[in-house]
PDB file of N, CA and C in Angstrom:
ATOM      1  N   UNK Q  89       0.839  -1.203   0.000  1.00 51.00           N
ATOM      2  CA  UNK Q  89       0.000   0.000   0.000  1.00 51.00           C
ATOM      3  C   UNK Q  89       0.880   1.263   0.000  1.00 51.00           C
ATOM      4  N   UNK Q  90       1.917   1.256   0.838  1.00 55.00           N
ATOM      5  CA  UNK Q  90       2.756   2.450   0.923  1.00 55.00           C
ATOM      6  C   UNK Q  90       3.446   2.737  -0.417  1.00 55.00           C
ATOM      7  N   UNK Q  91       3.880   1.666  -1.104  1.00 57.00           N
ATOM      8  CA  UNK Q  91       4.553   1.866  -2.380  1.00 57.00           C
ATOM      9  C   UNK Q  91       3.589   2.499  -3.389  1.00 57.00           C
ATOM     10  N   UNK Q  92       2.321   2.092  -3.348  1.00 59.00           N
ATOM     11  CA  UNK Q  92       1.343   2.683  -4.255  1.00 59.00           C
ATOM     12  C   UNK Q  92       1.164   4.172  -3.959  1.00 59.00           C
ATOM     13  N   UNK Q  93       1.131   4.511  -2.689  1.00 61.00           N
ATOM     14  CA  UNK Q  93       0.957   5.919  -2.311  1.00 61.00           C
ATOM     15  C   UNK Q  93       2.143   6.745  -2.804  1.00 61.00           C
ATOM     16  N   UNK Q  94       3.354   6.242  -2.599  1.00 71.00           N
ATOM     17  CA  UNK Q  94       4.530   6.993  -3.030  1.00 71.00           C
ATOM     18  C   UNK Q  94       4.540   7.126  -4.552  1.00 71.00           C
ATOM     19  N   UNK Q  95       4.153   6.078  -5.272  1.00 81.00           N
ATOM     20  CA  UNK Q  95       4.137   6.153  -6.732  1.00 81.00           C
ATOM     21  C   UNK Q  95       3.092   7.168  -7.187  1.00 81.00           C
ATOM     22  N   UNK Q  96       1.949   7.214  -6.511  1.00 84.00           N
ATOM     23  CA  UNK Q  96       0.934   8.211  -6.862  1.00 84.00           C
ATOM     24  C   UNK Q  96       1.471   9.616  -6.606  1.00 84.00           C
ATOM     25  N   UNK Q  97       2.172   9.790  -5.481  1.00 87.00           N
ATOM     26  CA  UNK Q  97       2.753  11.100  -5.190  1.00 87.00           C
ATOM     27  C   UNK Q  97       3.768  11.479  -6.267  1.00 87.00           C
ATOM     28  N   UNK Q  98       4.588  10.516  -6.681  1.00 88.00           N
ATOM     29  CA  UNK Q  98       5.579  10.803  -7.717  1.00 88.00           C
ATOM     30  C   UNK Q  98       4.883  11.169  -9.026  1.00 88.00           C
ATOM     31  N   UNK Q  99       3.811  10.441  -9.361  1.00 89.00           N
ATOM     32  CA  UNK Q  99       3.083  10.748 -10.593  1.00 89.00           C
ATOM     33  C   UNK Q  99       2.505  12.157 -10.531  1.00 89.00           C
ATOM     34  N   UNK Q 100       1.901  12.507  -9.407  1.00 92.00           N
ATOM     35  CA  UNK Q 100       1.326  13.846  -9.281  1.00 92.00           C
ATOM     36  C   UNK Q 100       2.430  14.900  -9.357  1.00 92.00           C
ATOM     37  N   UNK Q 101       3.587  14.610  -8.770  1.00 91.00           N
ATOM     38  CA  UNK Q 101       4.704  15.551  -8.826  1.00 91.00           C
ATOM     39  C   UNK Q 101       5.185  15.701 -10.268  1.00 91.00           C
ATOM     40  N   UNK Q 102       5.291  14.575 -10.982  1.00 92.00           N
ATOM     41  CA  UNK Q 102       5.700  14.658 -12.388  1.00 92.00           C
ATOM     42  C   UNK Q 102       4.679  15.450 -13.200  1.00 92.00           C
ATOM     43  N   UNK Q 103       3.395  15.207 -12.953  1.00 93.00           N
ATOM     44  CA  UNK Q 103       2.362  15.948 -13.684  1.00 93.00           C
ATOM     45  C   UNK Q 103       2.464  17.435 -13.382  1.00 93.00           C
ATOM     46  N   UNK Q 104       2.710  17.772 -12.114  1.00 94.00           N
ATOM     47  CA  UNK Q 104       2.854  19.177 -11.744  1.00 94.00           C
ATOM     48  C   UNK Q 104       4.061  19.791 -12.446  1.00 94.00           C
ATOM     49  N   UNK Q 105       5.166  19.049 -12.464  1.00 93.00           N
ATOM     50  CA  UNK Q 105       6.374  19.556 -13.118  1.00 93.00           C
ATOM     51  C   UNK Q 105       6.129  19.750 -14.615  1.00 93.00           C
ATOM     52  N   UNK Q 106       5.493  18.764 -15.253  1.00 92.00           N
ATOM     53  CA  UNK Q 106       5.196  18.898 -16.686  1.00 92.00           C
ATOM     54  C   UNK Q 106       4.262  20.076 -16.932  1.00 92.00           C
ATOM     55  N   UNK Q 107       3.270  20.258 -16.056  1.00 93.00           N
ATOM     56  CA  UNK Q 107       2.345  21.385 -16.213  1.00 93.00           C
ATOM     57  C   UNK Q 107       3.091  22.707 -16.069  1.00 93.00           C
ATOM     58  N   UNK Q 108       4.014  22.787 -15.104  1.00 94.00           N
ATOM     59  CA  UNK Q 108       4.781  24.023 -14.909  1.00 94.00           C
ATOM     60  C   UNK Q 108       5.644  24.303 -16.134  1.00 94.00           C
ATOM     61  N   UNK Q 109       6.357  23.266 -16.610  1.00 95.00           N
ATOM     62  CA  UNK Q 109       7.214  23.441 -17.789  1.00 95.00           C
ATOM     63  C   UNK Q 109       6.366  23.837 -18.989  1.00 95.00           C
ATOM     64  N   UNK Q 110       5.237  23.140 -19.194  1.00 92.00           N
ATOM     65  CA  UNK Q 110       4.337  23.452 -20.304  1.00 92.00           C
ATOM     66  C   UNK Q 110       3.878  24.900 -20.207  1.00 92.00           C
ATOM     67  N   UNK Q 111       3.498  25.320 -18.995  1.00 92.00           N
ATOM     68  CA  UNK Q 111       3.009  26.687 -18.796  1.00 92.00           C
ATOM     69  C   UNK Q 111       4.100  27.701 -19.116  1.00 92.00           C
ATOM     70  N   UNK Q 112       5.318  27.460 -18.567  1.00 94.00           N
ATOM     71  CA  UNK Q 112       6.388  28.442 -18.733  1.00 94.00           C
ATOM     72  C   UNK Q 112       6.935  28.470 -20.152  1.00 94.00           C
ATOM     73  N   UNK Q 113       6.727  27.410 -20.944  1.00 95.00           N
ATOM     74  CA  UNK Q 113       7.233  27.394 -22.319  1.00 95.00           C
ATOM     75  C   UNK Q 113       6.154  27.850 -23.298  1.00 95.00           C
ATOM     76  N   UNK Q 114       4.941  27.331 -23.147  1.00 94.00           N
ATOM     77  CA  UNK Q 114       3.897  27.581 -24.145  1.00 94.00           C
ATOM     78  C   UNK Q 114       3.316  28.982 -24.003  1.00 94.00           C
ATOM     79  N   UNK Q 115       3.095  29.430 -22.775  1.00 94.00           N
ATOM     80  CA  UNK Q 115       2.459  30.741 -22.581  1.00 94.00           C
ATOM     81  C   UNK Q 115       3.285  31.872 -23.202  1.00 94.00           C
ATOM     82  N   UNK Q 116       4.613  31.951 -22.962  1.00 94.00           N
ATOM     83  CA  UNK Q 116       5.387  33.012 -23.615  1.00 94.00           C
ATOM     84  C   UNK Q 116       5.368  32.896 -25.137  1.00 94.00           C
ATOM     85  N   UNK Q 117       5.387  31.667 -25.663  1.00 96.00           N
ATOM     86  CA  UNK Q 117       5.364  31.488 -27.119  1.00 96.00           C
ATOM     87  C   UNK Q 117       4.045  32.013 -27.679  1.00 96.00           C
ATOM     88  N   UNK Q 118       2.940  31.637 -27.041  1.00 96.00           N
ATOM     89  CA  UNK Q 118       1.627  32.104 -27.503  1.00 96.00           C
ATOM     90  C   UNK Q 118       1.545  33.618 -27.373  1.00 96.00           C
ATOM     91  N   UNK Q 119       2.059  34.171 -26.273  1.00 95.00           N
ATOM     92  CA  UNK Q 119       2.043  35.621 -26.078  1.00 95.00           C
ATOM     93  C   UNK Q 119       2.837  36.318 -27.178  1.00 95.00           C
ATOM     94  N   UNK Q 120       4.025  35.789 -27.490  1.00 96.00           N
ATOM     95  CA  UNK Q 120       4.842  36.382 -28.544  1.00 96.00           C
ATOM     96  C   UNK Q 120       4.131  36.290 -29.890  1.00 96.00           C
ATOM     97  N   UNK Q 121       3.486  35.143 -30.166  1.00 97.00           N
ATOM     98  CA  UNK Q 121       2.765  35.001 -31.429  1.00 97.00           C
ATOM     99  C   UNK Q 121       1.664  36.050 -31.529  1.00 97.00           C
ATOM    100  N   UNK Q 122       0.907  36.234 -30.441  1.00 96.00           N
ATOM    101  CA  UNK Q 122      -0.155  37.240 -30.465  1.00 96.00           C
ATOM    102  C   UNK Q 122       0.430  38.635 -30.658  1.00 96.00           C
ATOM    103  N   UNK Q 123       1.569  38.925 -30.022  1.00 96.00           N
ATOM    104  CA  UNK Q 123       2.204  40.226 -30.182  1.00 96.00           C
ATOM    105  C   UNK Q 123       2.618  40.434 -31.637  1.00 96.00           C
ATOM    106  N   UNK Q 124       3.231  39.410 -32.243  1.00 95.00           N
ATOM    107  CA  UNK Q 124       3.680  39.515 -33.637  1.00 95.00           C
ATOM    108  C   UNK Q 124       2.483  39.722 -34.555  1.00 95.00           C
ATOM    109  N   UNK Q 125       1.412  38.932 -34.342  1.00 95.00           N
ATOM    110  CA  UNK Q 125       0.214  39.063 -35.175  1.00 95.00           C
ATOM    111  C   UNK Q 125      -0.373  40.457 -35.013  1.00 95.00           C
ATOM    112  N   UNK Q 126      -0.420  40.955 -33.769  1.00 93.00           N
ATOM    113  CA  UNK Q 126      -0.974  42.287 -33.520  1.00 93.00           C
ATOM    114  C   UNK Q 126      -0.143  43.353 -34.235  1.00 93.00           C
ATOM    115  N   UNK Q 127       1.186  43.219 -34.161  1.00 92.00           N
ATOM    116  CA  UNK Q 127       2.058  44.196 -34.823  1.00 92.00           C
ATOM    117  C   UNK Q 127       1.852  44.151 -36.332  1.00 92.00           C
ATOM    118  N   UNK Q 128       1.760  42.935 -36.895  1.00 91.00           N
ATOM    119  CA  UNK Q 128       1.567  42.804 -38.345  1.00 91.00           C
ATOM    120  C   UNK Q 128       0.231  43.430 -38.747  1.00 91.00           C
ATOM    121  N   UNK Q 129      -0.830  43.115 -38.004  1.00 91.00           N
ATOM    122  CA  UNK Q 129      -2.138  43.693 -38.315  1.00 91.00           C
ATOM    123  C   UNK Q 129      -2.086  45.209 -38.187  1.00 91.00           C
ATOM    124  N   UNK Q 130      -1.432  45.719 -37.142  1.00 89.00           N
ATOM    125  CA  UNK Q 130      -1.331  47.163 -36.942  1.00 89.00           C
ATOM    126  C   UNK Q 130      -0.580  47.809 -38.101  1.00 89.00           C
ATOM    127  N   UNK Q 131       0.522  47.177 -38.535  1.00 86.00           N
ATOM    128  CA  UNK Q 131       1.301  47.733 -39.636  1.00 86.00           C
ATOM    129  C   UNK Q 131       0.483  47.731 -40.919  1.00 86.00           C
ATOM    130  N   UNK Q 132      -0.268  46.663 -41.168  1.00 83.00           N
ATOM    131  CA  UNK Q 132      -1.079  46.613 -42.386  1.00 83.00           C
ATOM    132  C   UNK Q 132      -2.171  47.674 -42.329  1.00 83.00           C
ATOM    133  N   UNK Q 133      -2.790  47.875 -41.163  1.00 82.00           N
ATOM    134  CA  UNK Q 133      -3.829  48.903 -41.063  1.00 82.00           C
ATOM    135  C   UNK Q 133      -3.212  50.284 -41.253  1.00 82.00           C
ATOM    136  N   UNK Q 134      -2.007  50.498 -40.731  1.00 79.00           N
ATOM    137  CA  UNK Q 134      -1.334  51.787 -40.922  1.00 79.00           C
ATOM    138  C   UNK Q 134      -1.054  51.994 -42.406  1.00 79.00           C
ATOM    139  N   UNK Q 135      -0.601  50.943 -43.095  1.00 74.00           N
ATOM    140  CA  UNK Q 135      -0.353  51.053 -44.534  1.00 74.00           C
ATOM    141  C   UNK Q 135      -1.639  51.408 -45.267  1.00 74.00           C
ATOM    142  N   UNK Q 136      -2.745  50.735 -44.919  1.00 75.00           N
ATOM    143  CA  UNK Q 136      -4.015  51.051 -45.570  1.00 75.00           C
ATOM    144  C   UNK Q 136      -4.413  52.490 -45.273  1.00 75.00           C
ATOM    145  N   UNK Q 137      -4.189  52.947 -44.059  1.00 72.00           N
ATOM    146  CA  UNK Q 137      -4.515  54.327 -43.705  1.00 72.00           C
ATOM    147  C   UNK Q 137      -3.701  55.301 -44.541  1.00 72.00           C
ATOM    148  N   UNK Q 138      -2.418  55.024 -44.730  1.00 72.00           N
ATOM    149  CA  UNK Q 138      -1.583  55.902 -45.550  1.00 72.00           C
ATOM    150  C   UNK Q 138      -2.088  55.917 -46.989  1.00 72.00           C
ATOM    151  N   UNK Q 139      -2.450  54.734 -47.499  1.00 71.00           N
ATOM    152  CA  UNK Q 139      -2.940  54.667 -48.875  1.00 71.00           C
ATOM    153  C   UNK Q 139      -4.228  55.471 -49.015  1.00 71.00           C
ATOM    154  N   UNK Q 140      -5.121  55.350 -48.014  1.00 70.00           N
ATOM    155  CA  UNK Q 140      -6.370  56.103 -48.075  1.00 70.00           C
ATOM    156  C   UNK Q 140      -6.084  57.603 -48.042  1.00 70.00           C
ATOM    157  N   UNK Q 141      -5.145  58.030 -47.213  1.00 70.00           N
ATOM    158  CA  UNK Q 141      -4.801  59.454 -47.140  1.00 70.00           C
ATOM    159  C   UNK Q 141      -4.214  59.904 -48.474  1.00 70.00           C
ATOM    160  N   UNK Q 142      -3.359  59.081 -49.076  1.00 69.00           N
ATOM    161  CA  UNK Q 142      -2.766  59.449 -50.358  1.00 69.00           C
ATOM    162  C   UNK Q 142      -3.832  59.538 -51.443  1.00 69.00           C
ATOM    163  N   UNK Q 143      -4.826  58.621 -51.409  1.00 70.00           N
ATOM    164  CA  UNK Q 143      -5.882  58.657 -52.413  1.00 70.00           C
ATOM    165  C   UNK Q 143      -6.723  59.922 -52.268  1.00 70.00           C
ATOM    166  N   UNK Q 144      -6.990  60.331 -51.035  1.00 65.00           N
ATOM    167  CA  UNK Q 144      -7.763  61.563 -50.839  1.00 65.00           C
ATOM    168  C   UNK Q 144      -6.935  62.759 -51.308  1.00 65.00           C
TER     169      UNK Q 144
END
């Protein structure tokens, strides 16, 4: 019984460690992707704004 308890604790610890690593790796990557997409969209909208001003 004790060995089962320790193995369950180890599994939960491994899951926690994997969750922490996943969080610390994936969240910054997703954040950077959103930042890049936002910058690209902003730049394209600025370009369209300049074109509209030039057309007027």
